[in-house]
Amino acid sequence: GAGVSQSPSNKVTEKGKDVELRCDPISGHTALYWYRQSLGQGLEFLIYFQGNSAPDKSGLPSDRFSAERTGGSVSTLTIQRTQQEDSAVYLCASSLGVSSGANVLTFGAGSRLTVL
Amino acid sequence: DQQVKQNSPSLSVQEGRISILNCDYTNSMFDYFLWYKKYPAEGPTFLISISSIKDKNEDGRFTVFLNKSAKHLSLHIVPSQPGDSAVYFCAASRGGYQLIWGAGTKLIIKP
């Protein structure tokens, strides 16, 4: 597609439920990132995928969070047993990967998660 | 440990004047710095970047200045326009895929 597509754009769920957030990156972008932005905060790195390499999961806040990227394209971020502190905007970004220049990320519009 | 800091949560500037957004960092190993702009309900969009080997990069109304000795960079917008009202994020990288982000500065352009 022309840009990074994320769904759903808004998700309201009850505490304890599982949620899945989807990201469809720009075609040809080998790198894919998930970030989280809580109210009034900066972007918090969650996970990074690059080609067939093992993902960098160092930013995942707990084992309730997981992500996968199928076929090097679409990615799904899963949050199990959601808690109220999981409420945030979850942003997906993709890029061509690191080259000799700046690593410019293209972001989707985000998925706003509200846990009641 | 906040490696990238944007100390001003918000900034208000008159339309037509210069907007100056500041960013400080602590890690001297950063090799690229990027500025992103974010409108409500949208993802951040890339604005301009600068390599650590340069001290200035210009693109139209946007200029980024880098002062390595002070570990400080700034984004200048001249002249400021109503459409520039947004949250601006500073980000830094260290030769890899990881970007370290500041908390953002909300710029408000007054008519």
Short mmCIF file of C-alpha atoms in Angstrom, two decimals:
data_model
loop_
_atom_site.label_atom_id
_atom_site.label_comp_id
_atom_site.label_asym_id
_atom_site.label_seq_id
_atom_site.Cartn_x
_atom_site.Cartn_y
_atom_site.Cartn_z
CA GLY A 1 0.00 0.00 0.00
CA ALA A 2 0.88 3.64 -0.17
CA GLY A 3 1.37 4.00 3.55
CA VAL A 4 1.45 2.08 6.80
CA SER A 5 -2.00 0.82 7.67
CA GLN A 6 -3.10 0.00 11.20
CA SER A 7 -6.29 -1.55 12.50
CA PRO A 8 -8.39 -1.08 14.46
CA SER A 9 -8.02 2.68 14.79
CA ASN A 10 -9.82 2.54 18.12
CA LYS A 11 -10.33 -0.32 20.52
CA VAL A 12 -12.16 -0.24 23.83
CA THR A 13 -11.86 -3.38 25.91
CA GLU A 14 -12.48 -4.60 29.41
CA LYS A 15 -9.68 -5.32 31.79
CA GLY A 16 -8.52 -8.90 31.47
CA LYS A 17 -9.46 -9.34 27.84
CA ASP A 18 -6.97 -10.04 25.06
CA VAL A 19 -6.53 -7.65 22.14
CA GLU A 20 -4.85 -7.89 18.76
CA LEU A 21 -3.56 -4.92 16.83
CA ARG A 22 -2.61 -5.22 13.20
CA CYS A 23 -0.05 -3.42 11.09
CA ASP A 24 0.38 -3.56 7.33
CA PRO A 25 3.70 -1.90 6.44
CA ILE A 26 4.77 -0.24 3.24
CA SER A 27 5.50 -2.80 0.56
CA GLY A 28 9.23 -3.43 0.29
CA HIS A 29 10.04 -2.11 3.76
CA THR A 30 12.04 -4.79 5.53
CA ALA A 31 12.05 -3.15 8.94
CA LEU A 32 8.96 -2.91 11.14
CA TYR A 33 8.61 -1.29 14.55
CA TRP A 34 5.97 -1.12 17.24
CA TYR A 35 5.90 1.85 19.59
CA ARG A 36 3.54 2.92 22.33
CA GLN A 37 2.63 6.46 23.27
CA SER A 38 0.89 7.05 26.54
CA LEU A 39 -0.87 10.33 27.24
CA GLY A 40 1.63 13.19 27.38
CA GLN A 41 4.61 10.90 26.88
CA GLY A 42 7.12 10.29 24.13
CA LEU A 43 7.34 7.22 21.96
CA GLU A 44 8.20 4.05 23.85
CA PHE A 45 9.90 1.36 21.76
CA LEU A 46 8.29 -2.07 22.00
CA ILE A 47 9.66 -4.39 19.33
CA TYR A 48 11.59 -4.37 16.04
CA PHE A 49 11.55 -6.80 13.12
CA GLN A 50 14.16 -6.83 10.37
CA GLY A 51 13.82 -9.30 7.55
CA ASN A 52 14.34 -12.86 8.73
CA SER A 53 16.45 -11.88 11.73
CA ALA A 54 15.32 -12.57 15.27
CA PRO A 55 13.21 -9.62 16.47
CA ASP A 56 14.43 -7.21 19.11
CA LYS A 57 11.85 -7.65 21.85
CA SER A 58 13.74 -5.65 24.44
CA GLY A 59 11.04 -2.99 24.73
CA LEU A 60 8.09 -5.25 25.49
CA PRO A 61 6.94 -4.23 29.00
CA SER A 62 5.80 -7.67 30.16
CA ASP A 63 5.21 -11.21 28.98
CA ARG A 64 1.60 -10.28 28.32
CA PHE A 65 2.85 -8.53 25.20
CA SER A 66 3.88 -10.42 22.08
CA ALA A 67 4.20 -9.70 18.40
CA GLU A 68 4.75 -11.59 15.24
CA ARG A 69 5.39 -10.73 11.65
CA THR A 70 4.18 -13.20 9.09
CA GLY A 71 5.91 -13.57 5.75
CA GLY A 72 8.00 -10.50 6.37
CA SER A 73 4.98 -8.27 5.91
CA VAL A 74 1.92 -7.91 8.17
CA SER A 75 2.53 -7.76 11.90
CA THR A 76 0.22 -8.41 14.83
CA LEU A 77 0.77 -7.08 18.34
CA THR A 78 -1.09 -9.10 20.96
CA ILE A 79 -1.75 -7.98 24.50
CA GLN A 80 -3.07 -10.66 26.81
CA ARG A 81 -5.08 -10.02 29.96
CA THR A 82 -5.12 -6.27 29.35
CA GLN A 83 -4.61 -3.88 32.26
CA GLN A 84 -5.66 -0.25 32.55
CA GLU A 85 -2.04 0.87 32.27
CA ASP A 86 -1.98 -0.67 28.78
CA SER A 87 -4.22 2.17 27.58
CA ALA A 88 -2.22 4.08 24.99
CA VAL A 89 -1.83 4.71 21.29
CA TYR A 90 0.07 1.87 19.66
CA LEU A 91 2.03 3.04 16.65
CA CYS A 92 3.50 0.88 13.94
CA ALA A 93 6.25 2.10 11.64
CA SER A 94 8.23 0.64 8.79
CA SER A 95 11.43 1.57 7.01
CA LEU A 96 13.81 0.37 4.36
CA GLY A 97 16.16 -0.57 7.16
CA VAL A 98 19.45 0.90 8.20
CA SER A 99 21.64 2.09 5.39
CA SER A 100 24.36 4.66 5.36
CA GLY A 101 21.99 7.49 6.10
CA ALA A 102 19.35 8.36 8.62
CA ASN A 103 16.87 5.59 9.34
CA VAL A 104 13.63 7.31 8.37
CA LEU A 105 10.53 5.61 9.72
CA THR A 106 7.08 5.93 8.18
CA PHE A 107 4.33 5.64 10.76
CA GLY A 108 0.78 4.48 10.64
CA ALA A 109 -2.00 6.51 12.23
CA GLY A 110 -1.96 4.31 15.32
CA SER A 111 -4.41 2.17 17.24
CA ARG A 112 -5.87 3.83 20.30
CA LEU A 113 -6.44 1.25 23.02
CA THR A 114 -8.64 2.02 26.01
CA VAL A 115 -8.85 -0.55 28.77
CA LEU A 116 -11.80 0.00 31.10
CA ASP B 1 17.83 7.62 31.76
CA GLN B 2 16.47 10.11 29.24
CA GLN B 3 19.08 10.29 26.52
CA VAL B 4 17.02 12.72 24.43
CA LYS B 5 15.23 15.57 26.16
CA GLN B 6 12.79 18.17 24.95
CA ASN B 7 12.40 20.39 27.96
CA SER B 8 9.59 22.57 26.66
CA PRO B 9 6.25 20.74 26.65
CA SER B 10 4.69 23.56 24.65
CA LEU B 11 5.54 26.68 22.69
CA SER B 12 3.32 29.45 21.39
CA VAL B 13 4.46 31.58 18.44
CA GLN B 14 2.83 34.30 16.39
CA GLU B 15 2.09 33.47 12.77
CA GLY B 16 4.88 34.74 10.51
CA ARG B 17 7.50 34.73 13.27
CA ILE B 18 10.26 32.21 13.84
CA SER B 19 9.58 29.04 15.85
CA ILE B 20 12.56 27.50 17.61
CA LEU B 21 12.22 24.02 19.03
CA ASN B 22 15.01 22.67 21.19
CA CYS B 23 16.37 19.23 21.94
CA ASP B 24 19.22 18.12 24.20
CA TYR B 25 20.95 14.77 24.26
CA THR B 26 23.46 13.02 26.48
CA ASN B 27 25.02 10.35 24.26
CA SER B 28 27.90 11.65 22.17
CA MET B 29 27.77 8.49 20.02
CA PHE B 30 24.54 9.49 18.29
CA ASP B 31 25.22 9.84 14.57
CA TYR B 32 21.87 11.01 13.19
CA PHE B 33 19.18 13.25 14.56
CA LEU B 34 15.67 13.47 13.16
CA TRP B 35 12.66 15.70 13.66
CA TYR B 36 9.13 14.41 13.27
CA LYS B 37 5.84 16.28 13.31
CA LYS B 38 2.64 14.79 14.66
CA TYR B 39 -0.92 15.97 14.21
CA PRO B 40 -3.70 14.68 16.47
CA ALA B 41 -5.00 11.22 15.53
CA GLU B 42 -2.18 10.75 13.03
CA GLY B 43 1.18 9.05 13.19
CA PRO B 44 4.38 11.11 13.29
CA THR B 45 5.69 12.22 9.91
CA PHE B 46 9.34 12.75 9.10
CA LEU B 47 10.39 16.37 8.74
CA ILE B 48 14.14 16.76 8.51
CA SER B 49 17.32 15.05 9.67
CA ILE B 50 20.94 15.95 10.27
CA SER B 51 24.10 13.90 10.39
CA SER B 52 26.43 14.37 13.33
CA ILE B 53 29.18 15.44 10.93
CA LYS B 54 27.19 18.53 9.96
CA ASP B 55 26.10 21.54 11.93
CA LYS B 56 23.21 22.69 9.76
CA ASN B 57 20.67 21.26 7.37
CA GLU B 58 18.02 23.27 5.61
CA ASP B 59 14.85 22.29 3.78
CA GLY B 60 12.58 25.13 2.77
CA ARG B 61 11.20 26.82 5.88
CA PHE B 62 12.82 24.24 8.15
CA THR B 63 16.42 24.38 9.36
CA VAL B 64 18.03 22.14 11.93
CA PHE B 65 21.15 23.25 13.78
CA LEU B 66 23.44 20.89 15.65
CA ASN B 67 25.85 21.98 18.37
CA LYS B 68 27.83 18.87 19.27
CA SER B 69 29.91 20.48 21.99
CA ALA B 70 26.72 21.47 23.79
CA LYS B 71 24.89 18.25 22.78
CA HIS B 72 22.06 20.42 21.59
CA LEU B 73 20.02 20.70 18.44
CA SER B 74 17.27 23.03 17.41
CA LEU B 75 14.64 23.18 14.70
CA HIS B 76 13.87 26.59 13.24
CA ILE B 77 10.69 27.20 11.30
CA VAL B 78 10.58 30.48 9.37
CA PRO B 79 8.04 31.88 8.80
CA SER B 80 5.66 29.98 11.06
CA GLN B 81 2.30 29.08 9.54
CA PRO B 82 -0.96 27.88 11.10
CA GLY B 83 -0.41 24.40 9.61
CA ASP B 84 2.77 24.11 11.63
CA SER B 85 0.73 23.71 14.81
CA ALA B 86 1.55 20.17 15.89
CA VAL B 87 3.66 18.18 18.30
CA TYR B 88 7.31 18.00 17.28
CA PHE B 89 9.50 15.08 18.29
CA CYS B 90 13.26 14.96 18.27
CA ALA B 91 14.86 11.51 17.80
CA ALA B 92 18.44 10.26 17.70
CA SER B 93 20.10 7.12 16.40
CA ARG B 94 23.47 5.49 17.01
CA GLY B 95 24.34 3.77 13.78
CA GLY B 96 21.56 1.24 14.03
CA TYR B 97 17.84 0.78 13.86
CA GLN B 98 17.02 2.11 17.28
CA LEU B 99 15.71 5.64 17.55
CA ILE B 100 15.67 7.31 20.95
CA TRP B 101 12.79 9.79 21.19
CA GLY B 102 12.19 12.95 23.12
CA ALA B 103 8.84 13.55 24.81
CA GLY B 104 7.77 16.12 22.22
CA THR B 105 6.97 19.83 22.16
CA LYS B 106 3.54 21.07 21.26
CA LEU B 107 3.83 24.07 18.94
CA ILE B 108 0.89 26.45 18.74
CA ILE B 109 0.87 29.07 15.99
CA LYS B 110 -1.30 32.03 16.91
CA PRO B 111 -3.04 34.04 14.17
#
